[in-house]
Amino acid sequence: MDQTPFPEIPHRHEAFADGLLLDCGIRIAPLAIAYRTYGTLNAARTNAVLVCHALTGDQYVAEPHPLTGKPAWWGTLVGPGKPVDTDRYFVICSNVLGGCMGSTGPRSERTPGGSDAWGIEFPPITVQDMVRAQKKLVDSLQITRLFAVVGGSMGGMQVLAWASMFPDAVFAAVPVATAPYHSAQNIAFHEVGRQAIFADPDFHDGFYASHGVIPARGLAVARMTAHITYLSEAALTRKFGRRLQGGNAKTPVLFGERFAVESYLEHQGSSFVRRFDANSYLCITRAMDFFDLAADHGGSLATAFRGSKTRFLLVSFSSDWLFPTAESRAMARALNQAAANVSFVEIVSDKGHDAFLLDEPDFHRTVAGFLTGAAEAAGLS
Amino acid sequence: MIEPAPVRFVAKNMRVDLELIAGMISPGSRVLDIGCGDGILIDHLFRTRHCDARGIEIDMAEVTRAVAHGLPVMQGDADTDLSHYPDDAFDYVVLSRTLQAVERPREVLRQMLRIGTRAIVSFPNFGHWSLRWQLLSTGRMPMTKAWSRMWYETPNIHPCTIRDFFDLCDREGYRVEHWLAADEAGRRAPWRRAPLLANLFGEQGLFLLRHDQRAHANRSETTDPAR
């Protein structure tokens, strides 16, 4: 399968000459944030919804992807007449800081107009840095308060960071299939992926660009590992079982006859390397690993949300073992402790972590109802 | 005014005393409804009394229905989740027809009066004459509209009578600010000043409680549940 990276294309973006001071102490300037918007901002500028994407997502939340041509990654949730209704809300989605779809990241030039990209030397970033970059974008659109911030997985971490860092700028928060910190198990899976990238001879210690190659094999293996964590055993069994690809030979050779699940993962890995930069992957997985909201607030998650007026909807999925329901429940309890307004639902699904991106009618009904109720409370007609 | 819903769990059939409970709640209050079902009381309080009303419900299908109606409801268990709220977070904490179904009714009441200034509690009265008569005449566990499940599968593991409840309030130092007995349809029964008669003829009891002397020093410490 072709693993040639897609050519880089221009993305709509906002540039900030003053840049951004990162948690690590480095100021990165200028800062570019690539973004898309859908729907119309009302005159009072009160109907904006920010959608935060997950690890390998991007700003093309509600339209076909310009590189892959694949359908909108959250088209089930965001669009005209959908739960995040673009006929009603002004939806903003930006590529995260550290990403590779037009926002400042490892592929960006170190100095404006230079030919030297950051690559592996891009400064370490945090989820909070991503949120500060988004805040600059939201400010530049002259929006003082977002009606809602919505996101799943790493997007959900950004939602939590938004609600704790800028409580007055978030009327409603919808963190989905997420957690207030990355667990040891999650970090472990990320590390396997990173080690696969490091082990690829084409990685060249991160300076693969100057060799005119990409660590395709390593990045593909990283994606394959991660993809397993996005699915449940039930979903894998239902989709593939022990089915063999290409016939049912009674005496399969050691590596000749392939299980259907293997070629599925192979395909996931190969198509991923065409659109995603390895250094971006390293940078963003690290930001997720560092995320620990309670640790940033003296070990108390409740402190992070003390006095919050934001209305929260927490959603988990019953078969998600990457971000299990127990973590959403702990968050709900911490929000109770902070006397915040919180709704919490576990959606029954056998589709694993991926369920948040798939057709889950109960999930969509829940988000639609929550936003409608919140819109009423916010006085949005 | 409202059709009684079919009794699935006794605890869920809360439509009948909705008006009576709402009548005890001051407009604009902060309310937590424990065992809120699909959130009909919360919705009612929000729309007619402008309350900041929230709910906890154990049945996920009901929670999903409530949230899909835009109501702030979280999945949780009265027996385990109340301890995570701070002291005095609410003006009223409501437990409608759920007390008899929780594991530790006394602890739930304590938590209610820790996190709220007042507690509103309703429960089906096990002292009603028809239950007494059935037990006396047949020698078997009574079956009525409110007590409609066989003893081996009923969720109502802690039945009590109106007299029992008065007694518990007395022991725990809860002041009964208001009480009444009602029939199944939520109509107020006319035994306001006669607990013994209410205990015989009231199908359910409804109480508004307040801590007599709130022992602030002895409050249980809440711990951070997140880690």
Coordinates of C-alpha atoms in Angstrom, one line a residue:
Chain A
M1 CA 0.0 0.0 0.0
D2 CA 1.1 3.5 -0.9
Q3 CA 2.6 5.2 2.2
T4 CA 3.7 8.4 0.5
P5 CA 2.7 11.4 2.7
F6 CA 0.1 13.6 1.2
P7 CA 1.4 16.9 -0.1
E8 CA 1.2 19.8 2.4
I9 CA -1.8 22.1 1.5
P10 CA -2.7 25.5 2.8
H11 CA -5.2 25.6 5.7
R12 CA -7.3 28.6 6.8
H13 CA -5.5 29.9 9.9
E14 CA -5.0 32.9 12.2
A15 CA -1.5 34.1 12.9
F16 CA -0.4 35.6 16.2
A17 CA 2.9 37.5 15.9
D18 CA 3.4 37.7 19.7
G19 CA 3.2 33.9 19.9
L20 CA 2.5 31.9 23.0
L21 CA 4.4 31.4 26.2
L22 CA 4.4 27.7 26.8
D23 CA 4.2 25.9 30.2
C24 CA 7.8 24.8 29.7
G25 CA 8.9 28.5 29.7
I26 CA 9.7 28.8 26.0
R27 CA 7.8 31.4 23.9
I28 CA 6.9 30.1 20.5
A29 CA 6.4 32.9 18.0
P30 CA 4.8 33.5 15.7
L31 CA 1.9 31.2 16.5
A32 CA -0.4 29.9 13.7
I33 CA -3.7 28.2 14.6
A34 CA -5.5 26.5 11.7
Y35 CA -9.3 26.3 12.1
R36 CA -12.6 25.8 10.5
T37 CA -16.0 27.3 11.3
Y38 CA -19.5 26.2 10.5
G39 CA -22.8 28.0 10.9
T40 CA -23.2 31.7 11.7
L41 CA -22.1 33.7 14.8
N42 CA -25.1 35.6 16.1
A43 CA -25.0 39.4 16.6
A44 CA -24.5 39.0 20.4
R45 CA -21.6 36.6 19.7
T46 CA -23.1 34.1 22.2
N47 CA -23.8 31.0 20.2
A48 CA -20.2 29.8 19.6
V49 CA -19.4 26.1 20.3
L50 CA -15.7 25.1 20.3
V51 CA -15.1 21.4 19.3
C52 CA -11.8 20.0 20.5
H53 CA -10.3 17.1 18.5
A54 CA -8.6 14.0 19.7
L55 CA -5.0 12.8 19.3
T56 CA -5.0 12.3 15.6
G57 CA -8.0 14.4 14.6
D58 CA -8.0 17.8 13.1
Q59 CA -10.1 20.9 12.4
Y60 CA -12.2 19.3 9.6
V61 CA -14.8 18.2 12.0
A62 CA -17.9 18.6 9.9
E63 CA -16.7 18.4 6.3
P64 CA -14.9 15.8 4.1
H65 CA -11.2 15.8 4.8
P66 CA -9.2 17.8 2.2
L67 CA -6.4 15.3 2.1
T68 CA -8.0 11.9 2.5
G69 CA -11.4 12.7 1.1
K70 CA -12.9 10.8 4.0
P71 CA -16.2 11.9 5.5
A72 CA -16.2 14.5 8.4
W73 CA -14.7 12.8 11.5
W74 CA -17.6 13.9 13.8
G75 CA -20.3 14.3 11.1
T76 CA -22.6 12.2 13.3
L77 CA -22.5 14.8 16.0
V78 CA -21.8 18.2 14.3
G79 CA -23.7 19.5 11.3
P80 CA -27.0 21.0 10.2
G81 CA -29.8 19.4 12.3
K82 CA -27.2 17.3 14.3
P83 CA -26.9 17.5 18.1
V84 CA -24.3 20.2 17.7
D85 CA -26.5 22.0 15.3
T86 CA -24.7 24.2 12.9
D87 CA -28.0 25.8 11.9
R88 CA -28.2 27.0 15.5
Y89 CA -24.6 27.3 16.8
F90 CA -21.4 28.8 15.4
V91 CA -19.0 25.9 15.5
I92 CA -15.3 26.4 15.7
C93 CA -12.7 23.6 15.4
S94 CA -9.0 24.3 15.4
N95 CA -6.0 22.0 14.8
V96 CA -4.2 21.6 18.1
L97 CA -0.9 23.3 18.9
G98 CA 1.7 20.6 18.0
G99 CA -0.5 19.3 15.2
C100 CA 0.4 18.8 11.6
M101 CA -2.7 20.2 9.8
G102 CA -1.7 23.9 9.7
S103 CA -1.2 24.9 13.3
T104 CA 2.2 25.6 14.8
G105 CA 3.9 22.2 15.4
P106 CA 7.0 20.2 14.7
R107 CA 6.6 20.8 11.0
S108 CA 6.6 24.6 11.4
E109 CA 9.7 26.7 10.7
R110 CA 11.7 27.7 13.7
T111 CA 12.0 31.3 12.4
P112 CA 9.6 33.0 10.1
G113 CA 10.6 32.6 6.5
G114 CA 13.4 30.1 7.4
S115 CA 13.8 26.7 5.9
D116 CA 14.6 25.0 9.1
A117 CA 11.7 23.2 10.7
W118 CA 11.4 22.4 14.5
G119 CA 11.1 18.7 13.9
I120 CA 12.0 16.6 17.0
E121 CA 13.2 19.8 18.7
F122 CA 9.8 21.3 19.0
P123 CA 9.3 22.4 22.6
P124 CA 7.3 20.0 24.9
I125 CA 3.7 21.2 25.1
T126 CA 0.8 20.5 27.4
V127 CA -2.9 20.2 27.0
Q128 CA -3.1 23.5 28.8
D129 CA -0.8 25.1 26.1
M130 CA -3.2 23.8 23.4
V131 CA -6.1 25.4 25.3
R132 CA -4.3 28.7 25.6
A133 CA -3.7 28.7 21.9
Q134 CA -7.4 28.1 21.3
K135 CA -8.2 30.9 23.7
K136 CA -6.2 33.3 21.5
L137 CA -8.1 32.2 18.5
V138 CA -11.5 32.6 20.3
D139 CA -10.4 36.0 21.5
S140 CA -9.4 37.0 18.0
L141 CA -13.0 36.1 16.9
Q142 CA -14.2 38.6 19.6
I143 CA -16.0 35.9 21.5
T144 CA -15.8 36.5 25.2
R145 CA -17.8 33.4 26.3
L146 CA -18.2 30.1 24.4
F147 CA -21.7 28.7 24.7
A148 CA -20.1 25.2 24.8
V149 CA -16.8 23.4 24.6
V150 CA -17.2 19.8 23.4
G151 CA -14.6 17.1 22.8
G152 CA -13.8 13.4 23.2
S153 CA -10.7 11.6 24.4
M154 CA -7.8 14.1 24.2
G155 CA -10.5 16.6 23.1
G156 CA -12.3 15.9 26.4
M157 CA -9.0 16.7 28.3
Q158 CA -9.0 20.1 26.5
V159 CA -12.6 20.6 27.6
L160 CA -11.7 20.0 31.2
A161 CA -8.7 22.3 30.9
W162 CA -10.9 25.0 29.4
A163 CA -13.4 24.7 32.2
S164 CA -10.7 24.9 34.9
M165 CA -8.6 27.6 33.3
F166 CA -11.3 29.9 31.8
P167 CA -14.5 29.0 33.8
D168 CA -16.2 32.3 32.9
A169 CA -15.5 31.7 29.2
V170 CA -17.3 28.4 29.2
F171 CA -21.1 28.2 29.7
A172 CA -21.4 24.5 29.1
A173 CA -18.7 21.8 28.9
V174 CA -19.1 18.3 27.4
P175 CA -16.1 16.1 28.1
V176 CA -16.7 12.8 26.4
A177 CA -14.9 9.5 26.9
T178 CA -12.1 11.1 28.8
A179 CA -10.3 11.4 32.1
P180 CA -8.7 14.1 34.3
Y181 CA -5.3 12.4 33.9
H182 CA -3.7 9.9 31.7
S183 CA -3.4 6.5 33.5
A184 CA -0.3 4.4 33.7
Q185 CA -1.8 2.0 31.3
N186 CA -2.5 4.7 28.7
I187 CA 1.0 6.0 29.1
A188 CA 2.3 2.5 28.6
F189 CA 0.5 2.0 25.3
H190 CA 1.7 5.4 24.1
E191 CA 5.2 4.5 25.0
V192 CA 5.0 1.3 22.9
G193 CA 4.0 3.4 20.0
R194 CA 6.8 5.9 20.5
Q195 CA 9.4 3.1 20.8
A196 CA 8.2 1.7 17.5
I197 CA 8.8 5.1 15.9
F198 CA 12.2 5.5 17.6
A199 CA 13.2 2.0 16.3
D200 CA 12.4 2.7 12.7
P201 CA 15.7 3.2 10.8
D202 CA 14.1 5.9 8.8
F203 CA 13.5 7.9 12.0
H204 CA 17.1 9.3 12.0
D205 CA 16.7 10.6 15.6
G206 CA 13.8 12.7 14.6
F207 CA 15.6 14.4 11.7
Y208 CA 14.0 12.2 9.0
A209 CA 12.8 15.3 7.0
S210 CA 16.4 16.2 6.2
H211 CA 16.9 12.7 4.8
G212 CA 13.8 13.0 2.7
V213 CA 12.1 10.0 4.3
I214 CA 9.5 9.3 7.0
P215 CA 9.5 6.6 9.7
A216 CA 6.5 5.0 8.0
R217 CA 6.9 1.5 9.5
G218 CA 7.3 2.8 13.1
L219 CA 4.5 5.3 12.8
A220 CA 2.2 2.6 11.3
V221 CA 3.0 0.2 14.2
A222 CA 2.3 3.0 16.7
R223 CA -1.1 3.6 15.1
M224 CA -1.8 -0.1 15.1
T225 CA -1.1 -0.4 18.8
A226 CA -3.2 2.6 19.6
H227 CA -6.0 1.4 17.4
I228 CA -6.4 -1.7 19.4
T229 CA -6.9 0.4 22.5
Y230 CA -9.7 2.3 20.7
L231 CA -11.7 -0.9 20.2
S232 CA -13.3 -3.4 22.6
E233 CA -12.8 -7.1 22.4
A234 CA -16.5 -7.5 21.6
A235 CA -16.2 -5.1 18.7
L236 CA -13.1 -6.9 17.3
T237 CA -14.8 -10.2 17.7
R238 CA -18.0 -9.0 16.0
K239 CA -16.1 -7.4 13.1
F240 CA -13.4 -10.0 12.5
G241 CA -13.5 -12.9 14.9
R242 CA -11.0 -15.5 13.9
R243 CA -11.8 -15.1 10.3
L244 CA -8.9 -15.7 7.8
Q245 CA -8.3 -13.4 4.9
G246 CA -8.5 -15.1 1.5
G247 CA -10.0 -18.6 2.1
N248 CA -10.1 -21.1 4.8
A249 CA -7.0 -23.2 4.3
K250 CA -6.9 -26.1 6.8
T251 CA -3.2 -25.9 7.2
P252 CA -2.2 -22.2 7.4
V253 CA 1.4 -21.4 6.9
L254 CA 3.1 -19.5 9.7
F255 CA 2.8 -16.0 8.2
G256 CA 1.1 -16.6 4.9
E257 CA -2.5 -16.9 5.8
R258 CA -3.6 -13.8 7.5
F259 CA -6.3 -13.1 10.1
A260 CA -8.8 -10.5 9.0
V261 CA -8.0 -8.4 12.1
E262 CA -4.3 -8.3 11.1
S263 CA -4.9 -6.8 7.6
Y264 CA -7.4 -4.4 9.1
L265 CA -4.8 -3.0 11.5
E266 CA -2.2 -3.0 8.7
H267 CA -4.6 -0.9 6.7
Q268 CA -5.2 1.5 9.6
G269 CA -1.4 1.9 10.1
S270 CA -0.6 2.5 6.4
S271 CA -3.3 5.0 5.7
F272 CA -2.4 6.9 8.9
V273 CA 1.2 7.5 7.9
R274 CA 0.1 9.3 4.8
R275 CA -1.6 12.1 6.7
F276 CA 0.2 12.3 10.1
D277 CA 3.7 13.5 11.0
A278 CA 5.7 11.3 13.3
N279 CA 7.2 14.2 15.3
S280 CA 3.7 15.6 15.8
Y281 CA 2.5 12.2 17.1
L282 CA 5.4 12.1 19.6
C283 CA 4.7 15.6 20.7
I284 CA 1.0 15.2 21.2
T285 CA 1.1 11.8 22.9
R286 CA 3.6 13.3 25.3
A287 CA 1.2 16.2 26.1
M288 CA -1.6 13.7 26.8
D289 CA 0.7 11.7 29.1
F290 CA 1.6 14.8 31.1
F291 CA -2.0 15.7 31.6
D292 CA -3.0 15.6 35.3
L293 CA -5.6 18.2 36.3
A294 CA -5.7 17.2 40.0
A295 CA -1.9 17.3 40.3
D296 CA -2.0 20.9 39.0
H297 CA -4.4 21.8 41.8
G298 CA -2.7 20.4 44.9
G299 CA -3.9 16.9 44.2
S300 CA -7.6 17.8 44.4
L301 CA -9.7 17.7 41.3
A302 CA -12.5 19.5 43.0
T303 CA -10.2 22.5 43.5
A304 CA -9.8 22.7 39.8
F305 CA -13.5 23.4 39.5
R306 CA -14.3 25.2 42.7
G307 CA -17.0 27.8 42.3
S308 CA -17.5 26.9 38.6
K309 CA -20.8 28.1 37.1
T310 CA -20.2 25.9 34.1
R311 CA -22.8 23.2 33.3
F312 CA -21.1 19.9 32.7
L313 CA -22.2 16.9 30.8
L314 CA -19.9 13.9 31.3
V315 CA -20.4 11.0 29.0
S316 CA -18.6 7.6 29.1
F317 CA -19.1 4.4 27.1
S318 CA -19.6 1.0 28.9
S319 CA -17.0 -0.9 26.8
D320 CA -14.3 1.9 26.8
W321 CA -11.3 0.5 28.6
L322 CA -9.0 3.3 27.6
F323 CA -11.0 5.9 29.4
P324 CA -13.3 3.8 31.5
T325 CA -16.6 4.9 33.2
A326 CA -14.9 4.9 36.6
E327 CA -12.8 7.9 35.6
S328 CA -15.9 9.8 34.4
R329 CA -17.6 8.9 37.7
A330 CA -14.7 10.1 39.7
M331 CA -14.9 13.4 37.8
A332 CA -18.6 13.6 38.4
R333 CA -18.0 13.2 42.1
A334 CA -15.3 15.8 42.2
L335 CA -17.6 18.2 40.4
N336 CA -20.3 17.4 43.0
Q337 CA -17.7 18.2 45.6
A338 CA -17.2 21.5 44.0
A339 CA -21.1 21.9 43.9
A340 CA -21.0 22.3 40.1
N341 CA -23.9 21.6 37.9
V342 CA -23.2 18.2 36.4
S343 CA -25.0 15.6 34.3
F344 CA -23.3 12.2 33.9
V345 CA -24.4 9.4 31.6
E346 CA -22.7 6.1 30.7
I347 CA -23.9 5.0 27.3
V348 CA -24.2 1.3 26.8
S349 CA -22.1 0.3 23.8
D350 CA -19.9 -2.6 22.8
K351 CA -17.8 -0.4 20.5
G352 CA -15.1 0.6 22.9
H353 CA -13.4 4.0 23.1
D354 CA -14.2 4.6 19.4
A355 CA -17.9 4.7 20.2
F356 CA -17.8 8.5 20.7
L357 CA -17.1 8.8 17.0
L358 CA -19.7 6.3 15.9
D359 CA -23.4 6.2 15.4
E360 CA -24.6 5.9 19.0
P361 CA -28.2 7.3 19.1
D362 CA -28.4 7.5 22.9
F363 CA -25.2 9.5 23.0
H364 CA -26.5 11.9 20.3
R365 CA -29.9 12.3 22.0
T366 CA -28.1 13.1 25.3
V367 CA -25.8 15.7 23.8
A368 CA -28.7 17.3 21.9
G369 CA -30.9 17.5 24.9
F370 CA -28.2 18.8 27.2
L371 CA -27.3 21.6 24.7
T372 CA -30.9 22.5 24.2
G373 CA -31.4 22.7 28.0
A374 CA -28.2 24.7 28.4
A375 CA -29.2 27.0 25.5
E376 CA -32.5 27.7 27.3
A377 CA -30.6 28.5 30.5
A378 CA -28.2 30.7 28.6
G379 CA -31.0 32.6 27.0
L380 CA -30.2 31.6 23.5
S381 CA -33.4 31.7 21.5
Chain B
M1 CA -54.3 15.9 37.8
I2 CA -51.6 13.5 36.6
E3 CA -52.2 9.9 35.7
P4 CA -50.4 7.6 38.1
A5 CA -47.6 5.9 36.1
P6 CA -47.5 2.1 36.1
V7 CA -45.6 0.9 39.1
R8 CA -42.3 -0.6 38.0
F9 CA -40.3 0.2 41.0
V10 CA -42.3 1.8 43.8
A11 CA -39.5 4.3 44.0
K12 CA -40.0 5.5 40.5
N13 CA -43.7 6.2 40.8
M14 CA -43.2 9.8 41.9
R15 CA -45.6 11.6 39.7
V16 CA -48.3 11.2 42.3
D17 CA -46.8 13.3 45.1
L18 CA -45.0 15.8 42.8
E19 CA -47.4 18.6 43.6
L20 CA -47.3 18.0 47.3
I21 CA -43.5 18.0 47.3
A22 CA -43.2 21.1 45.0
G23 CA -45.6 22.8 47.4
M24 CA -43.0 22.5 50.2
I25 CA -40.2 24.1 48.2
S26 CA -39.6 27.9 48.2
P27 CA -39.1 29.4 44.7
G28 CA -35.5 30.0 43.6
S29 CA -34.1 27.3 45.9
R30 CA -31.2 24.9 45.3
V31 CA -32.7 21.4 45.2
L32 CA -31.2 17.9 44.8
D33 CA -33.7 15.2 43.9
I34 CA -32.4 11.7 44.8
G35 CA -33.9 8.9 42.8
C36 CA -35.3 11.5 40.4
G37 CA -36.4 9.0 37.7
D38 CA -36.8 10.8 34.4
G39 CA -36.6 14.2 36.2
I40 CA -40.2 15.2 36.2
L41 CA -39.9 17.0 39.6
I42 CA -36.7 18.8 38.6
D43 CA -38.4 20.0 35.4
H44 CA -41.4 21.1 37.3
L45 CA -39.3 23.0 39.9
F46 CA -37.2 24.6 37.2
R47 CA -40.2 25.7 35.1
T48 CA -42.7 26.7 37.8
R49 CA -40.5 27.8 40.7
H50 CA -37.2 28.8 39.0
C51 CA -35.2 26.5 41.2
D52 CA -31.7 25.3 40.5
A53 CA -32.8 21.7 40.7
R54 CA -30.6 18.7 40.0
G55 CA -31.0 15.0 40.2
I56 CA -29.3 11.6 40.9
E57 CA -30.8 8.5 39.5
I58 CA -29.5 4.9 39.7
D59 CA -31.2 3.6 36.5
M60 CA -29.1 4.6 33.5
A61 CA -32.0 4.5 31.1
E62 CA -33.9 7.1 33.2
V63 CA -30.8 9.2 33.5
T64 CA -30.4 9.2 29.7
R65 CA -34.0 10.2 29.3
A66 CA -33.7 13.0 31.8
V67 CA -30.5 14.5 30.3
A68 CA -31.9 14.2 26.8
H69 CA -34.6 16.4 28.1
G70 CA -32.0 19.0 29.1
L71 CA -32.2 18.2 32.8
P72 CA -29.1 18.1 35.0
V73 CA -29.1 14.6 36.2
M74 CA -26.3 12.2 37.0
Q75 CA -26.1 8.5 37.3
G76 CA -25.4 7.7 40.9
D77 CA -26.5 5.8 44.0
A78 CA -28.1 7.4 47.1
D79 CA -26.2 5.0 49.3
T80 CA -22.7 5.9 48.0
D81 CA -22.8 9.2 46.2
L82 CA -24.2 11.7 48.7
S83 CA -20.9 11.7 50.7
H84 CA -19.2 13.5 47.8
Y85 CA -21.3 16.6 48.1
P86 CA -20.1 19.5 50.3
D87 CA -22.0 20.6 53.4
D88 CA -25.0 22.8 52.8
A89 CA -24.8 22.6 49.1
F90 CA -28.6 22.6 48.8
D91 CA -31.6 24.2 50.4
Y92 CA -33.7 21.1 49.9
V93 CA -32.7 17.5 49.3
V94 CA -35.7 15.4 48.2
L95 CA -36.0 11.6 48.5
S96 CA -39.3 10.6 47.0
R97 CA -40.4 7.0 47.6
T98 CA -36.9 5.8 47.6
L99 CA -36.1 5.6 51.4
Q100 CA -37.5 2.1 51.6
A101 CA -35.3 1.0 48.7
V102 CA -31.9 2.2 49.9
E103 CA -29.3 0.0 51.7
R104 CA -28.8 2.3 54.7
P105 CA -31.8 4.6 55.2
R106 CA -30.5 6.2 58.4
E107 CA -27.2 7.1 56.8
V108 CA -28.9 8.4 53.7
L109 CA -31.0 10.7 55.9
R110 CA -27.9 11.9 57.7
Q111 CA -26.2 12.7 54.4
M112 CA -29.3 14.5 53.2
L113 CA -29.4 16.8 56.2
R114 CA -25.6 17.3 55.9
I115 CA -25.6 18.5 52.3
G116 CA -29.0 20.2 52.5
T117 CA -30.6 22.6 55.0
R118 CA -33.9 20.7 54.7
A119 CA -34.9 17.2 53.7
I120 CA -38.1 16.2 52.1
V121 CA -38.9 12.5 52.4
S122 CA -41.8 10.5 51.2
F123 CA -42.3 6.8 51.5
P124 CA -45.2 4.3 51.2
N125 CA -46.6 3.6 54.6
F126 CA -46.3 0.0 55.6
G127 CA -48.7 0.7 58.5
H128 CA -51.7 1.2 56.2
W129 CA -54.8 -0.8 57.3
S130 CA -55.0 -2.9 54.1
L131 CA -51.4 -4.1 54.6
R132 CA -52.1 -4.9 58.3
W133 CA -55.3 -6.7 57.3
Q134 CA -53.7 -8.8 54.6
L135 CA -50.9 -9.9 56.9
L136 CA -53.4 -10.7 59.7
S137 CA -56.0 -12.5 57.5
T138 CA -53.7 -14.4 55.1
G139 CA -50.5 -14.7 57.1
R140 CA -48.5 -13.8 54.1
M141 CA -46.6 -10.7 52.9
P142 CA -49.1 -8.1 51.7
M143 CA -49.4 -7.2 48.1
T144 CA -50.9 -3.8 47.2
K145 CA -50.5 -1.3 44.4
A146 CA -47.6 0.3 46.2
W147 CA -46.1 -3.0 47.5
S148 CA -46.5 -4.9 44.3
R149 CA -43.5 -7.1 44.1
M150 CA -42.9 -10.5 45.8
W151 CA -40.8 -10.4 48.9
Y152 CA -37.9 -12.2 47.2
E153 CA -37.6 -9.6 44.4
T154 CA -38.8 -6.4 45.9
P155 CA -36.4 -3.5 45.8
N156 CA -38.2 -2.2 48.9
I157 CA -35.9 -3.8 51.4
H158 CA -36.6 -1.3 54.3
P159 CA -40.3 -0.8 54.7
C160 CA -41.4 1.4 57.6
T161 CA -44.6 3.0 58.9
I162 CA -45.4 6.6 59.6
R163 CA -45.0 6.0 63.3
D164 CA -41.6 4.3 62.7
F165 CA -40.4 7.3 60.8
F166 CA -41.5 9.8 63.5
D167 CA -39.6 7.7 65.9
L168 CA -36.4 7.7 63.8
C169 CA -36.6 11.5 63.4
D170 CA -36.9 11.8 67.2
R171 CA -33.8 9.6 67.7
E172 CA -31.7 11.4 65.2
G173 CA -32.7 14.9 66.3
Y174 CA -34.6 15.9 63.2
R175 CA -37.3 18.5 63.6
V176 CA -40.4 17.6 61.6
E177 CA -41.3 21.0 60.2
H178 CA -44.3 19.7 58.3
W179 CA -45.8 16.3 57.6
L180 CA -48.8 14.9 56.0
A181 CA -50.3 11.6 54.9
A182 CA -51.6 11.1 51.4
D183 CA -53.3 8.5 49.4
E184 CA -51.8 6.8 46.4
A185 CA -53.0 9.4 44.0
G186 CA -51.2 12.1 46.0
R187 CA -54.3 13.5 47.5
R188 CA -53.8 14.9 50.9
A189 CA -55.4 12.7 53.6
P190 CA -57.2 14.5 56.4
W191 CA -55.3 13.3 59.4
R192 CA -53.0 16.2 59.9
R193 CA -53.1 16.2 63.7
A194 CA -53.5 12.5 64.3
P195 CA -50.4 10.4 63.6
L196 CA -52.1 7.2 64.7
L197 CA -55.0 7.7 62.3
A198 CA -52.6 8.7 59.5
N199 CA -50.5 5.6 60.1
L200 CA -53.7 3.5 59.7
F201 CA -55.2 5.3 56.7
G202 CA -52.4 7.1 54.9
E203 CA -51.0 5.2 52.0
Q204 CA -47.9 7.4 52.0
G205 CA -46.1 9.7 54.4
L206 CA -44.5 13.0 53.4
F207 CA -42.1 14.8 55.7
L208 CA -40.2 18.1 55.7
L209 CA -37.3 17.7 58.1
R210 CA -34.6 20.0 59.5
H211 CA -31.7 19.3 61.8
D212 CA -32.6 20.3 65.4
Q213 CA -29.1 21.4 66.4
R214 CA -26.8 20.9 63.5
A215 CA -23.6 19.5 65.0
H216 CA -21.3 21.3 62.7
A217 CA -18.2 20.1 64.5
N218 CA -19.1 16.5 63.9
R219 CA -19.6 16.7 60.2
S220 CA -18.1 13.8 58.3
E221 CA -15.1 14.8 56.3
T222 CA -15.4 14.6 52.6
T223 CA -12.4 13.2 50.8
D224 CA -11.3 13.8 47.2
P225 CA -12.8 11.0 45.2
A226 CA -10.8 11.7 42.2
R227 CA -7.6 10.0 43.0

